[in-house]
XYZ file of C-alpha atoms in Angstrom:
218
model
C -14.921 -6.464 -1.687
C -11.671 -7.221 -3.595
C -12.646 -4.559 -6.314
C -12.980 -1.908 -3.580
C -9.553 -2.464 -2.241
C -6.116 -1.397 -3.499
C -4.381 -4.680 -3.328
C -1.346 -3.940 -5.569
C 1.786 -5.534 -4.069
C -0.138 -7.245 -1.243
C -0.608 -10.876 -0.279
C -4.182 -11.979 0.303
C -4.644 -15.012 2.672
C -8.053 -16.651 2.556
C -9.898 -19.555 4.182
C -11.246 -22.452 2.164
C -14.634 -20.800 1.759
C -12.865 -18.269 -0.584
C -10.903 -20.775 -2.420
C -12.517 -20.094 -5.788
C -10.937 -19.823 -9.355
C -12.680 -16.310 -9.769
C -11.245 -15.036 -6.494
C -7.669 -16.135 -7.577
C -8.181 -14.415 -10.861
C -9.428 -11.196 -9.303
C -6.575 -11.032 -6.969
C -3.958 -11.597 -9.661
C -5.672 -9.001 -11.885
C -5.333 -6.528 -8.978
C -1.485 -7.149 -9.038
C -1.568 -8.985 -5.692
C -0.719 -12.549 -4.645
C -2.800 -15.112 -2.849
C -2.462 -17.980 -0.422
C -5.718 -20.042 -0.493
C -6.546 -22.777 1.951
C -7.939 -25.862 0.071
C -10.652 -28.145 1.637
C -13.672 -30.121 0.588
C -15.468 -27.391 -1.263
C -12.795 -27.877 -3.980
C -12.957 -31.671 -3.838
C -10.915 -32.618 -6.863
C -8.183 -30.105 -5.967
C -8.166 -31.148 -2.358
C -7.920 -34.912 -3.245
C -5.115 -34.333 -5.673
C -3.100 -32.376 -3.075
C -3.721 -35.130 -0.619
C -2.466 -37.783 -3.222
C 0.705 -35.708 -3.982
C 1.713 -35.213 -0.376
C 1.096 -38.870 0.385
C 3.484 -39.611 -2.407
C 6.065 -37.176 -1.102
C 5.589 -38.741 2.416
C 6.330 -42.263 0.916
C 9.601 -40.590 -0.277
C 10.377 -39.257 3.357
C 9.533 -35.758 1.879
C 12.884 -35.814 -0.120
C 11.249 -35.243 -3.476
C 13.209 -32.938 -5.666
C 12.296 -29.343 -5.243
C 10.205 -29.990 -1.967
C 11.065 -27.673 0.771
C 10.403 -28.046 4.582
C 10.256 -25.762 7.580
C 9.458 -26.732 11.187
C 8.356 -24.415 13.997
C 7.519 -25.209 17.606
C 5.452 -22.891 19.752
C 4.026 -23.108 23.300
C 0.756 -21.218 24.034
C -1.555 -21.500 26.990
C 0.399 -24.444 28.288
C 0.014 -26.367 25.002
C 2.977 -27.146 22.575
C 2.238 -27.181 18.911
C 4.771 -28.312 16.267
C 4.160 -27.205 12.648
C 5.821 -28.732 9.663
C 5.433 -26.712 6.517
C 6.007 -28.203 2.965
C 5.923 -26.442 -0.303
C 6.921 -27.323 -3.909
C 6.421 -25.730 -7.315
C 2.883 -26.434 -8.793
C 2.940 -29.650 -10.929
C 2.298 -29.248 -14.597
C -1.127 -30.833 -14.539
C -4.422 -29.736 -16.094
C -6.169 -29.670 -12.729
C -3.957 -26.708 -11.678
C -3.904 -24.860 -14.906
C -7.191 -23.066 -14.398
C -6.012 -21.325 -11.224
C -4.733 -17.929 -12.255
C -1.142 -17.247 -11.407
C -0.573 -20.450 -9.312
C 3.096 -21.234 -8.692
C 3.228 -23.448 -5.556
C 1.292 -25.912 -3.574
C 1.783 -26.793 0.103
C 0.924 -28.657 3.205
C 0.977 -27.801 6.876
C 1.033 -30.644 9.296
C 0.275 -29.581 12.898
C 0.652 -31.666 15.962
C -0.504 -30.235 19.355
C -0.006 -31.848 22.735
C -2.849 -30.932 25.129
C -1.966 -32.681 28.377
C -2.019 -36.500 27.653
C -3.908 -36.043 24.347
C -2.107 -35.509 21.068
C -4.054 -33.811 18.188
C -2.775 -33.732 14.546
C -4.158 -32.153 11.404
C -2.970 -31.643 7.778
C -4.069 -28.555 5.852
C -3.347 -27.832 2.189
C -2.910 -24.613 0.275
C -2.200 -23.115 -3.113
C -0.417 -19.935 -3.779
C 0.671 -17.484 -6.541
C 3.932 -16.989 -4.602
C 6.987 -19.017 -5.338
C 7.757 -22.130 -3.160
C 9.795 -20.280 -0.527
C 8.688 -22.294 2.507
C 9.926 -19.836 5.305
C 8.234 -16.852 3.544
C 4.966 -18.766 3.022
C 5.056 -20.145 6.577
C 5.278 -16.609 7.978
C 2.265 -15.355 5.853
C 0.184 -18.326 6.837
C 1.039 -18.027 10.577
C 0.182 -14.277 10.476
C -3.229 -15.187 9.010
C -3.816 -17.745 11.731
C -2.781 -15.209 14.487
C -5.410 -12.895 13.336
C -8.075 -15.670 12.952
C -7.326 -17.194 16.347
C -7.360 -13.767 18.220
C -10.634 -12.798 16.552
C -12.318 -16.135 17.162
C -11.194 -16.210 20.763
C -12.747 -12.811 21.462
C -16.011 -13.758 19.565
C -16.301 -16.940 21.587
C -15.314 -15.648 24.986
C -16.890 -12.113 24.849
C -19.707 -12.521 22.323
C -20.501 -16.244 23.220
C -20.594 -17.139 19.471
C -19.948 -20.831 19.969
C -22.874 -21.123 22.248
C -25.310 -19.239 19.971
C -28.537 -21.162 19.300
C -29.410 -19.201 16.103
C -29.916 -21.826 13.409
C -32.745 -20.882 11.004
C -32.030 -20.043 7.416
C -29.377 -17.388 6.854
C -29.692 -16.088 10.440
C -26.265 -17.667 11.589
C -24.468 -15.876 8.797
C -26.275 -12.534 9.430
C -25.676 -12.572 13.229
C -22.030 -13.474 12.630
C -21.609 -10.464 10.497
C -23.204 -8.252 13.139
C -20.902 -9.626 15.788
C -17.786 -8.963 13.586
C -19.058 -5.431 12.773
C -19.546 -4.807 16.549
C -15.993 -6.160 17.247
C -14.458 -3.915 14.606
C -16.235 -0.835 16.108
C -15.060 -1.665 19.628
C -11.555 -2.484 18.438
C -11.220 0.947 16.731
C -12.766 2.844 19.620
C -10.487 5.131 21.568
C -13.125 6.867 23.729
C -13.250 4.190 26.413
C -10.139 2.772 28.084
C -11.221 -0.751 28.712
C -11.168 -4.278 27.360
C -13.588 -5.316 24.615
C -15.784 -7.021 27.301
C -15.623 -3.787 29.427
C -16.556 -1.649 26.458
C -19.548 -3.768 25.764
C -20.785 -3.647 29.274
C -20.318 0.159 29.539
C -22.106 0.792 26.280
C -24.998 -1.466 27.488
C -25.139 0.401 30.779
C -24.723 4.086 29.614
C -26.164 5.466 26.372
C -23.734 8.365 26.556
C -20.865 5.865 26.254
C -22.613 4.162 23.400
C -23.103 7.405 21.619
C -19.503 8.262 22.048
C -18.430 5.015 20.617
C -20.748 5.455 17.531
C -19.586 9.015 17.049
C -15.941 7.931 17.152
C -16.532 5.179 14.569
C -18.342 7.575 12.233
C -15.367 9.932 12.211
C -12.878 7.193 11.089
């Protein structure tokens, strides 16, 4: 997929599943930058980031070169505070194999949902310099897309209630749902919500054919 796209000058933001050295290498080779979420699939990297930011926390996040940015947002009656931290990548062998890496970071999120408080720390690496406000905007834009798509897939396509479990069926069905969502989002033949378009296409083959035709012309 990366080889098919003209990425020059772009910033590619990817979930932990795509946090791979080869992926970072390909993005940099395409003259683009990356922000990669780091989780358990990169165990050594994730553990080192956790250790580093625990050390920074013990210093009250006043380590030299560490930058912080805080945002507060209210959505659907819930308030969420996000603390973004970023610093230049340490000169350590563990980071040296990641092509173009310049900064590491952490996002600490606290969300009040009624009387219940939820907190979560997420870590990332990036080929961009440690400019915390710029990185926070890029990361937030990624989450906005993720959240809006996941909300539609859950509410309209009932993805979270799917009982498909065997073999690679979950991945295949997820790919078809996203393909259907992309087709409906690009459609201009029906003036309705995504849910409404799905219903109309199921009720009327003429509507379905028009949606297909419009997509084929894109």
